PDB file of N, CA and C in Angstrom:
ATOM      1  N   MET A  15     143.513 157.717 115.929  1.00  0.00           N
ATOM      2  CA  MET A  15     143.304 157.138 114.612  1.00  0.00           C
ATOM      3  C   MET A  15     144.394 156.143 114.310  1.00  0.00           C
ATOM      4  N   SER A  16     143.987 155.085 113.670  1.00  0.00           N
ATOM      5  CA  SER A  16     144.995 154.080 113.330  1.00  0.00           C
ATOM      6  C   SER A  16     145.711 154.520 112.034  1.00  0.00           C
ATOM      7  N   ASP A  17     146.809 153.832 111.744  1.00  0.00           N
ATOM      8  CA  ASP A  17     147.607 154.182 110.564  1.00  0.00           C
ATOM      9  C   ASP A  17     146.782 154.083 109.263  1.00  0.00           C
ATOM     10  N   GLY A  18     145.986 153.015 109.161  1.00  0.00           N
ATOM     11  CA  GLY A  18     145.190 152.835 107.960  1.00  0.00           C
ATOM     12  C   GLY A  18     144.106 153.902 107.818  1.00  0.00           C
ATOM     13  N   THR A  19     143.482 154.253 108.929  1.00  0.00           N
ATOM     14  CA  THR A  19     142.440 155.286 108.928  1.00  0.00           C
ATOM     15  C   THR A  19     143.006 156.648 108.514  1.00  0.00           C
ATOM     16  N   THR A  20     144.213 156.952 109.028  1.00  0.00           N
ATOM     17  CA  THR A  20     144.878 158.199 108.705  1.00  0.00           C
ATOM     18  C   THR A  20     145.206 158.250 107.243  1.00  0.00           C
ATOM     19  N   LEU A  21     145.707 157.196 106.676  1.00  0.00           N
ATOM     20  CA  LEU A  21     146.061 157.080 105.256  1.00  0.00           C
ATOM     21  C   LEU A  21     144.769 157.233 104.398  1.00  0.00           C
ATOM     22  N   LEU A  22     143.736 156.580 104.799  1.00  0.00           N
ATOM     23  CA  LEU A  22     142.478 156.662 104.051  1.00  0.00           C
ATOM     24  C   LEU A  22     141.892 158.100 104.063  1.00  0.00           C
ATOM     25  N   THR A  23     142.012 158.741 105.216  1.00  0.00           N
ATOM     26  CA  THR A  23     141.532 160.122 105.318  1.00  0.00           C
ATOM     27  C   THR A  23     142.330 161.030 104.405  1.00  0.00           C
ATOM     28  N   PHE A  24     143.657 160.877 104.403  1.00  0.00           N
ATOM     29  CA  PHE A  24     144.490 161.721 103.515  1.00  0.00           C
ATOM     30  C   PHE A  24     144.186 161.439 102.109  1.00  0.00           C
ATOM     31  N   PHE A  25     143.957 160.155 101.717  1.00  0.00           N
ATOM     32  CA  PHE A  25     143.645 159.821 100.349  1.00  0.00           C
ATOM     33  C   PHE A  25     142.332 160.430  99.875  1.00  0.00           C
ATOM     34  N   VAL A  26     141.305 160.317 100.740  1.00  0.00           N
ATOM     35  CA  VAL A  26     139.989 160.878 100.389  1.00  0.00           C
ATOM     36  C   VAL A  26     140.091 162.390 100.223  1.00  0.00           C
ATOM     37  N   LEU A  27     140.788 163.024 101.147  1.00  0.00           N
ATOM     38  CA  LEU A  27     140.956 164.479 101.100  1.00  0.00           C
ATOM     39  C   LEU A  27     141.682 164.890  99.846  1.00  0.00           C
ATOM     40  N   ALA A  28     142.704 164.124  99.510  1.00  0.00           N
ATOM     41  CA  ALA A  28     143.522 164.467  98.293  1.00  0.00           C
ATOM     42  C   ALA A  28     142.695 164.331  97.010  1.00  0.00           C
ATOM     43  N   VAL A  29     141.882 163.288  96.962  1.00  0.00           N
ATOM     44  CA  VAL A  29     141.026 163.125  95.816  1.00  0.00           C
ATOM     45  C   VAL A  29     139.982 164.191  95.681  1.00  0.00           C
ATOM     46  N   PHE A  30     139.422 164.637  96.816  1.00  0.00           N
ATOM     47  CA  PHE A  30     138.403 165.681  96.798  1.00  0.00           C
ATOM     48  C   PHE A  30     139.079 167.025  96.368  1.00  0.00           C
ATOM     49  N   VAL A  31     140.192 167.349  96.961  1.00  0.00           N
ATOM     50  CA  VAL A  31     140.847 168.645  96.620  1.00  0.00           C
ATOM     51  C   VAL A  31     141.307 168.602  95.182  1.00  0.00           C
ATOM     52  N   GLY A  32     141.891 167.546  94.713  1.00  0.00           N
ATOM     53  CA  GLY A  32     142.317 167.419  93.354  1.00  0.00           C
ATOM     54  C   GLY A  32     141.171 167.573  92.348  1.00  0.00           C
ATOM     55  N   PHE A  33     140.055 166.917  92.635  1.00  0.00           N
ATOM     56  CA  PHE A  33     138.876 167.056  91.786  1.00  0.00           C
ATOM     57  C   PHE A  33     138.357 168.485  91.761  1.00  0.00           C
ATOM     58  N   GLU A  34     138.287 169.134  92.909  1.00  0.00           N
ATOM     59  CA  GLU A  34     137.829 170.527  92.987  1.00  0.00           C
ATOM     60  C   GLU A  34     138.746 171.457  92.180  1.00  0.00           C
ATOM     61  N   VAL A  35     140.049 171.234  92.315  1.00  0.00           N
ATOM     62  CA  VAL A  35     140.999 172.111  91.614  1.00  0.00           C
ATOM     63  C   VAL A  35     140.892 171.980  90.110  1.00  0.00           C
ATOM     64  N   VAL A  36     140.838 170.701  89.675  1.00  0.00           N
ATOM     65  CA  VAL A  36     140.817 170.469  88.212  1.00  0.00           C
ATOM     66  C   VAL A  36     139.500 170.883  87.599  1.00  0.00           C
ATOM     67  N   SER A  37     138.403 170.648  88.329  1.00  0.00           N
ATOM     68  CA  SER A  37     137.101 170.959  87.749  1.00  0.00           C
ATOM     69  C   SER A  37     136.844 172.469  87.644  1.00  0.00           C
ATOM     70  N   LYS A  38     137.575 173.261  88.381  1.00  0.00           N
ATOM     71  CA  LYS A  38     137.403 174.751  88.353  1.00  0.00           C
ATOM     72  C   LYS A  38     138.227 175.379  87.188  1.00  0.00           C
ATOM     73  N   VAL A  39     139.086 174.612  86.522  1.00  0.00           N
ATOM     74  CA  VAL A  39     139.891 175.147  85.428  1.00  0.00           C
ATOM     75  C   VAL A  39     139.173 174.957  84.102  1.00  0.00           C
ATOM     76  N   SER A  40     139.146 175.991  83.311  1.00  0.00           N
ATOM     77  CA  SER A  40     138.520 175.904  81.989  1.00  0.00           C
ATOM     78  C   SER A  40     139.262 174.869  81.171  1.00  0.00           C
ATOM     79  N   SER A  41     138.484 174.115  80.369  1.00  0.00           N
ATOM     80  CA  SER A  41     139.084 173.057  79.571  1.00  0.00           C
ATOM     81  C   SER A  41     140.062 173.590  78.541  1.00  0.00           C
ATOM     82  N   VAL A  42     139.958 174.853  78.155  1.00  0.00           N
ATOM     83  CA  VAL A  42     140.872 175.444  77.204  1.00  0.00           C
ATOM     84  C   VAL A  42     142.268 175.522  77.830  1.00  0.00           C
ATOM     85  N   LEU A  43     142.376 175.681  79.128  1.00  0.00           N
ATOM     86  CA  LEU A  43     143.626 175.807  79.841  1.00  0.00           C
ATOM     87  C   LEU A  43     144.298 174.534  80.223  1.00  0.00           C
ATOM     88  N   HIS A  44     143.673 173.382  80.014  1.00  0.00           N
ATOM     89  CA  HIS A  44     144.204 172.110  80.504  1.00  0.00           C
ATOM     90  C   HIS A  44     145.517 171.788  79.773  1.00  0.00           C
ATOM     91  N   THR A  45     145.543 171.968  78.474  1.00  0.00           N
ATOM     92  CA  THR A  45     146.794 171.609  77.763  1.00  0.00           C
ATOM     93  C   THR A  45     147.986 172.468  78.097  1.00  0.00           C
ATOM     94  N   PRO A  46     147.830 173.791  78.149  1.00  0.00           N
ATOM     95  CA  PRO A  46     149.034 174.584  78.571  1.00  0.00           C
ATOM     96  C   PRO A  46     149.464 174.345  79.983  1.00  0.00           C
ATOM     97  N   LEU A  47     148.582 173.959  80.846  1.00  0.00           N
ATOM     98  CA  LEU A  47     148.963 173.721  82.249  1.00  0.00           C
ATOM     99  C   LEU A  47     149.482 172.313  82.427  1.00  0.00           C
ATOM    100  N   MET A  48     149.529 171.494  81.399  1.00  0.00           N
ATOM    101  CA  MET A  48     149.922 170.107  81.547  1.00  0.00           C
ATOM    102  C   MET A  48     151.367 169.948  82.024  1.00  0.00           C
ATOM    103  N   SER A  49     152.247 170.842  81.555  1.00  0.00           N
ATOM    104  CA  SER A  49     153.643 170.730  81.978  1.00  0.00           C
ATOM    105  C   SER A  49     153.794 170.940  83.482  1.00  0.00           C
ATOM    106  N   GLY A  50     153.093 171.923  83.992  1.00  0.00           N
ATOM    107  CA  GLY A  50     153.076 172.134  85.478  1.00  0.00           C
ATOM    108  C   GLY A  50     152.471 170.950  86.191  1.00  0.00           C
ATOM    109  N   ALA A  51     151.448 170.405  85.616  1.00  0.00           N
ATOM    110  CA  ALA A  51     150.778 169.236  86.239  1.00  0.00           C
ATOM    111  C   ALA A  51     151.739 168.061  86.241  1.00  0.00           C
ATOM    112  N   ASN A  52     152.578 167.901  85.214  1.00  0.00           N
ATOM    113  CA  ASN A  52     153.545 166.809  85.213  1.00  0.00           C
ATOM    114  C   ASN A  52     154.495 166.921  86.376  1.00  0.00           C
ATOM    115  N   ALA A  53     154.927 168.087  86.733  1.00  0.00           N
ATOM    116  CA  ALA A  53     155.842 168.285  87.827  1.00  0.00           C
ATOM    117  C   ALA A  53     155.138 167.918  89.165  1.00  0.00           C
ATOM    118  N   ILE A  54     153.884 168.330  89.278  1.00  0.00           N
ATOM    119  CA  ILE A  54     153.113 167.961  90.513  1.00  0.00           C
ATOM    120  C   ILE A  54     152.938 166.468  90.569  1.00  0.00           C
ATOM    121  N   HIS A  55     152.606 165.801  89.451  1.00  0.00           N
ATOM    122  CA  HIS A  55     152.452 164.345  89.463  1.00  0.00           C
ATOM    123  C   HIS A  55     153.720 163.670  89.794  1.00  0.00           C
ATOM    124  N   GLY A  56     154.879 164.202  89.389  1.00  0.00           N
ATOM    125  CA  GLY A  56     156.139 163.622  89.777  1.00  0.00           C
ATOM    126  C   GLY A  56     156.349 163.637  91.266  1.00  0.00           C
ATOM    127  N   VAL A  57     156.022 164.727  91.941  1.00  0.00           N
ATOM    128  CA  VAL A  57     156.106 164.899  93.380  1.00  0.00           C
ATOM    129  C   VAL A  57     155.157 163.878  94.040  1.00  0.00           C
ATOM    130  N   ILE A  58     153.953 163.768  93.541  1.00  0.00           N
ATOM    131  CA  ILE A  58     152.971 162.865  94.080  1.00  0.00           C
ATOM    132  C   ILE A  58     153.477 161.446  93.916  1.00  0.00           C
ATOM    133  N   LEU A  59     154.088 161.092  92.777  1.00  0.00           N
ATOM    134  CA  LEU A  59     154.610 159.753  92.529  1.00  0.00           C
ATOM    135  C   LEU A  59     155.693 159.422  93.575  1.00  0.00           C
ATOM    136  N   VAL A  60     156.584 160.355  93.817  1.00  0.00           N
ATOM    137  CA  VAL A  60     157.706 160.098  94.794  1.00  0.00           C
ATOM    138  C   VAL A  60     157.045 159.903  96.176  1.00  0.00           C
ATOM    139  N   GLY A  61     156.113 160.752  96.570  1.00  0.00           N
ATOM    140  CA  GLY A  61     155.419 160.529  97.845  1.00  0.00           C
ATOM    141  C   GLY A  61     154.709 159.208  97.960  1.00  0.00           C
ATOM    142  N   ALA A  62     154.054 158.823  96.869  1.00  0.00           N
ATOM    143  CA  ALA A  62     153.334 157.535  96.890  1.00  0.00           C
ATOM    144  C   ALA A  62     154.311 156.357  97.066  1.00  0.00           C
ATOM    145  N   ILE A  63     155.457 156.472  96.376  1.00  0.00           N
ATOM    146  CA  ILE A  63     156.473 155.395  96.546  1.00  0.00           C
ATOM    147  C   ILE A  63     156.981 155.334  97.942  1.00  0.00           C
ATOM    148  N   ILE A  64     157.203 156.504  98.573  1.00  0.00           N
ATOM    149  CA  ILE A  64     157.658 156.506  99.935  1.00  0.00           C
ATOM    150  C   ILE A  64     156.636 155.926 100.921  1.00  0.00           C
ATOM    151  N   VAL A  65     155.368 156.323 100.720  1.00  0.00           N
ATOM    152  CA  VAL A  65     154.303 155.753 101.559  1.00  0.00           C
ATOM    153  C   VAL A  65     154.187 154.305 101.394  1.00  0.00           C
ATOM    154  N   THR A  66     154.265 153.823 100.145  1.00  0.00           N
ATOM    155  CA  THR A  66     154.152 152.370  99.875  1.00  0.00           C
ATOM    156  C   THR A  66     155.258 151.615 100.525  1.00  0.00           C
ATOM    157  N   GLY A  67     156.470 152.167 100.507  1.00  0.00           N
ATOM    158  CA  GLY A  67     157.631 151.453 101.081  1.00  0.00           C
ATOM    159  C   GLY A  67     157.674 151.535 102.591  1.00  0.00           C
ATOM    160  N   HIS A  68     157.015 152.427 103.258  1.00  0.00           N
ATOM    161  CA  HIS A  68     157.117 152.562 104.703  1.00  0.00           C
ATOM    162  C   HIS A  68     155.890 152.159 105.422  1.00  0.00           C
ATOM    163  N   THR A  69     154.917 151.608 104.806  1.00  0.00           N
ATOM    164  CA  THR A  69     153.659 151.232 105.485  1.00  0.00           C
ATOM    165  C   THR A  69     153.737 149.802 106.004  1.00  0.00           C
ATOM    166  N   ASP A  70     153.029 149.555 107.057  1.00  0.00           N
ATOM    167  CA  ASP A  70     152.991 148.181 107.609  1.00  0.00           C
ATOM    168  C   ASP A  70     151.596 147.585 107.437  1.00  0.00           C
ATOM    169  N   SER A  71     150.605 148.364 106.997  1.00  0.00           N
ATOM    170  CA  SER A  71     149.295 147.830 106.907  1.00  0.00           C
ATOM    171  C   SER A  71     148.947 147.521 105.446  1.00  0.00           C
ATOM    172  N   GLY A  72     147.997 146.604 105.314  1.00  0.00           N
ATOM    173  CA  GLY A  72     147.573 146.214 103.992  1.00  0.00           C
ATOM    174  C   GLY A  72     146.821 147.355 103.263  1.00  0.00           C
ATOM    175  N   LEU A  73     146.039 148.118 104.028  1.00  0.00           N
ATOM    176  CA  LEU A  73     145.312 149.244 103.459  1.00  0.00           C
ATOM    177  C   LEU A  73     146.313 150.326 102.966  1.00  0.00           C
ATOM    178  N   GLY A  74     147.341 150.602 103.757  1.00  0.00           N
ATOM    179  CA  GLY A  74     148.359 151.539 103.346  1.00  0.00           C
ATOM    180  C   GLY A  74     149.073 151.096 102.082  1.00  0.00           C
ATOM    181  N   LEU A  75     149.373 149.812 102.022  1.00  0.00           N
ATOM    182  CA  LEU A  75     150.040 149.332 100.832  1.00  0.00           C
ATOM    183  C   LEU A  75     149.130 149.383  99.596  1.00  0.00           C
ATOM    184  N   ALA A  76     147.850 149.111  99.788  1.00  0.00           N
ATOM    185  CA  ALA A  76     146.889 149.150  98.659  1.00  0.00           C
ATOM    186  C   ALA A  76     146.714 150.587  98.172  1.00  0.00           C
ATOM    187  N   LEU A  77     146.593 151.513  99.122  1.00  0.00           N
ATOM    188  CA  LEU A  77     146.392 152.900  98.739  1.00  0.00           C
ATOM    189  C   LEU A  77     147.714 153.473  98.126  1.00  0.00           C
ATOM    190  N   GLY A  78     148.830 153.100  98.669  1.00  0.00           N
ATOM    191  CA  GLY A  78     150.104 153.527  98.094  1.00  0.00           C
ATOM    192  C   GLY A  78     150.269 153.005  96.655  1.00  0.00           C
ATOM    193  N   LEU A  79     149.990 151.770  96.436  1.00  0.00           N
ATOM    194  CA  LEU A  79     150.085 151.189  95.051  1.00  0.00           C
ATOM    195  C   LEU A  79     149.082 151.880  94.112  1.00  0.00           C
ATOM    196  N   LEU A  80     147.892 152.159  94.602  1.00  0.00           N
ATOM    197  CA  LEU A  80     146.864 152.850  93.781  1.00  0.00           C
ATOM    198  C   LEU A  80     147.414 154.249  93.443  1.00  0.00           C
ATOM    199  N   ALA A  81     148.000 154.907  94.410  1.00  0.00           N
ATOM    200  CA  ALA A  81     148.506 156.246  94.148  1.00  0.00           C
ATOM    201  C   ALA A  81     149.660 156.231  93.168  1.00  0.00           C
ATOM    202  N   VAL A  82     150.525 155.176  93.246  1.00  0.00           N
ATOM    203  CA  VAL A  82     151.637 155.049  92.317  1.00  0.00           C
ATOM    204  C   VAL A  82     151.134 154.837  90.899  1.00  0.00           C
ATOM    205  N   VAL A  83     150.143 153.968  90.727  1.00  0.00           N
ATOM    206  CA  VAL A  83     149.583 153.704  89.425  1.00  0.00           C
ATOM    207  C   VAL A  83     148.899 154.926  88.847  1.00  0.00           C
ATOM    208  N   LEU A  84     148.065 155.608  89.629  1.00  0.00           N
ATOM    209  CA  LEU A  84     147.310 156.746  89.114  1.00  0.00           C
ATOM    210  C   LEU A  84     148.286 157.924  88.812  1.00  0.00           C
ATOM    211  N   ALA A  85     149.279 158.176  89.624  1.00  0.00           N
ATOM    212  CA  ALA A  85     150.203 159.235  89.373  1.00  0.00           C
ATOM    213  C   ALA A  85     151.027 158.949  88.121  1.00  0.00           C
ATOM    214  N   THR A  86     151.395 157.680  87.892  1.00  0.00           N
ATOM    215  CA  THR A  86     152.146 157.312  86.720  1.00  0.00           C
ATOM    216  C   THR A  86     151.326 157.442  85.465  1.00  0.00           C
ATOM    217  N   VAL A  87     150.055 157.043  85.512  1.00  0.00           N
ATOM    218  CA  VAL A  87     149.205 157.222  84.339  1.00  0.00           C
ATOM    219  C   VAL A  87     148.980 158.687  84.026  1.00  0.00           C
ATOM    220  N   ASN A  88     148.767 159.555  85.071  1.00  0.00           N
ATOM    221  CA  ASN A  88     148.624 160.966  84.830  1.00  0.00           C
ATOM    222  C   ASN A  88     149.891 161.589  84.230  1.00  0.00           C
ATOM    223  N   MET A  89     151.041 161.174  84.762  1.00  0.00           N
ATOM    224  CA  MET A  89     152.278 161.741  84.284  1.00  0.00           C
ATOM    225  C   MET A  89     152.558 161.370  82.860  1.00  0.00           C
ATOM    226  N   VAL A  90     152.434 160.086  82.513  1.00  0.00           N
ATOM    227  CA  VAL A  90     152.671 159.646  81.133  1.00  0.00           C
ATOM    228  C   VAL A  90     151.663 160.293  80.199  1.00  0.00           C
ATOM    229  N   GLY A  91     150.391 160.354  80.586  1.00  0.00           N
ATOM    230  CA  GLY A  91     149.379 160.999  79.737  1.00  0.00           C
ATOM    231  C   GLY A  91     149.714 162.456  79.529  1.00  0.00           C
ATOM    232  N   GLY A  92     150.232 163.128  80.561  1.00  0.00           N
ATOM    233  CA  GLY A  92     150.597 164.548  80.471  1.00  0.00           C
ATOM    234  C   GLY A  92     151.732 164.744  79.490  1.00  0.00           C
ATOM    235  N   PHE A  93     152.703 163.886  79.529  1.00  0.00           N
ATOM    236  CA  PHE A  93     153.836 163.935  78.553  1.00  0.00           C
ATOM    237  C   PHE A  93     153.311 163.724  77.164  1.00  0.00           C
ATOM    238  N   VAL A  94     152.428 162.793  76.986  1.00  0.00           N
ATOM    239  CA  VAL A  94     151.867 162.589  75.621  1.00  0.00           C
ATOM    240  C   VAL A  94     151.127 163.789  75.051  1.00  0.00           C
ATOM    241  N   VAL A  95     150.262 164.360  75.912  1.00  0.00           N
ATOM    242  CA  VAL A  95     149.533 165.553  75.517  1.00  0.00           C
ATOM    243  C   VAL A  95     150.488 166.722  75.266  1.00  0.00           C
ATOM    244  N   THR A  96     151.512 166.915  76.139  1.00  0.00           N
ATOM    245  CA  THR A  96     152.441 167.999  75.925  1.00  0.00           C
ATOM    246  C   THR A  96     153.224 167.810  74.657  1.00  0.00           C
ATOM    247  N   ASP A  97     153.640 166.586  74.348  1.00  0.00           N
ATOM    248  CA  ASP A  97     154.342 166.327  73.102  1.00  0.00           C
ATOM    249  C   ASP A  97     153.499 166.658  71.863  1.00  0.00           C
ATOM    250  N   ARG A  98     152.242 166.252  71.913  1.00  0.00           N
ATOM    251  CA  ARG A  98     151.387 166.580  70.793  1.00  0.00           C
ATOM    252  C   ARG A  98     151.147 168.071  70.665  1.00  0.00           C
ATOM    253  N   MET A  99     151.009 168.734  71.767  1.00  0.00           N
ATOM    254  CA  MET A  99     150.866 170.219  71.753  1.00  0.00           C
ATOM    255  C   MET A  99     152.075 170.881  71.155  1.00  0.00           C
ATOM    256  N   LEU A 100     153.271 170.486  71.599  1.00  0.00           N
ATOM    257  CA  LEU A 100     154.461 171.068  71.033  1.00  0.00           C
ATOM    258  C   LEU A 100     154.694 170.745  69.525  1.00  0.00           C
ATOM    259  N   ALA A 101     154.239 169.589  69.120  1.00  0.00           N
ATOM    260  CA  ALA A 101     154.338 169.213  67.707  1.00  0.00           C
ATOM    261  C   ALA A 101     153.443 170.123  66.858  1.00  0.00           C
ATOM    262  N   MET A 102     152.310 170.551  67.413  1.00  0.00           N
ATOM    263  CA  MET A 102     151.418 171.421  66.643  1.00  0.00           C
ATOM    264  C   MET A 102     152.064 172.801  66.426  1.00  0.00           C
ATOM    265  N   PHE A 103     152.864 173.244  67.335  1.00  0.00           N
ATOM    266  CA  PHE A 103     153.389 174.595  67.224  1.00  0.00           C
ATOM    267  C   PHE A 103     154.849 174.620  66.789  1.00  0.00           C
ATOM    268  N   GLY A 104     155.470 173.450  66.559  1.00  0.00           N
ATOM    269  CA  GLY A 104     156.876 173.403  66.198  1.00  0.00           C
ATOM    270  C   GLY A 104     157.028 173.734  64.727  1.00  0.00           C
ATOM    271  N   ARG A 105     158.179 174.364  64.399  1.00  0.00           N
ATOM    272  CA  ARG A 105     158.460 174.741  63.012  1.00  0.00           C
ATOM    273  C   ARG A 105     159.387 173.661  62.474  1.00  0.00           C
ATOM    274  N   GLY A 106     159.115 173.292  61.234  1.00  0.00           N
ATOM    275  CA  GLY A 106     160.012 172.368  60.510  1.00  0.00           C
ATOM    276  C   GLY A 106     159.885 170.933  60.929  1.00  0.00           C
ATOM    277  N   ARG A 107     159.088 170.667  61.936  1.00  0.00           N
ATOM    278  CA  ARG A 107     158.889 169.279  62.348  1.00  0.00           C
ATOM    279  C   ARG A 107     157.609 168.783  61.665  1.00  0.00           C
ATOM    280  N   PRO A 108     157.638 167.632  61.070  1.00  0.00           N
ATOM    281  CA  PRO A 108     156.390 167.120  60.484  1.00  0.00           C
ATOM    282  C   PRO A 108     155.419 166.728  61.592  1.00  0.00           C
ATOM    283  N   GLN A 109     154.141 167.034  61.343  1.00  0.00           N
ATOM    284  CA  GLN A 109     153.162 166.736  62.342  1.00  0.00           C
ATOM    285  C   GLN A 109     152.720 165.283  62.236  1.00  0.00           C
ATOM    286  N   LYS A 110     152.418 164.677  63.375  1.00  0.00           N
ATOM    287  CA  LYS A 110     151.927 163.303  63.356  1.00  0.00           C
ATOM    288  C   LYS A 110     150.459 163.312  62.980  1.00  0.00           C
ATOM    289  N   ARG A 111     150.140 162.392  62.100  1.00  0.00           N
ATOM    290  CA  ARG A 111     148.713 162.304  61.683  1.00  0.00           C
ATOM    291  C   ARG A 111     148.313 160.826  61.811  1.00  0.00           C
ATOM    292  N   ASP A 112     147.089 160.637  62.230  1.00  0.00           N
ATOM    293  CA  ASP A 112     146.523 159.304  62.342  1.00  0.00           C
ATOM    294  C   ASP A 112     145.456 159.200  61.240  1.00  0.00           C
ATOM    295  N   ASP A 113     145.861 158.657  60.074  1.00  0.00           N
ATOM    296  CA  ASP A 113     144.899 158.526  58.947  1.00  0.00           C
ATOM    297  C   ASP A 113     144.344 157.122  58.887  1.00  0.00           C
ATOM    298  N   ALA A 114     144.643 156.308  59.883  1.00  0.00           N
ATOM    299  CA  ALA A 114     144.241 154.931  59.850  1.00  0.00           C
ATOM    300  C   ALA A 114     142.760 154.766  60.002  1.00  0.00           C
TER     301      ALA A 114
END
């Protein structure tokens, strides 16, 4: 297998496994599990940066950049959701409201 084919195979397998894992979790548990997911996305982000920096093929670079963008979006979104969840349960902190 060439370097690009190997990277594409790993990418497709990671997408499939990630989808299967997330789809099997009840939607009620998504918010409490977000902090753990943030840690996983951080590891994925570091791996994506390493792959992007060490690849020689255009396909590897494209997949690495895609992985960096998607992991960053997931991680930032996870922190936003976690912050809102903690604000709901915090004492003495005013809750954020969008009345606009």
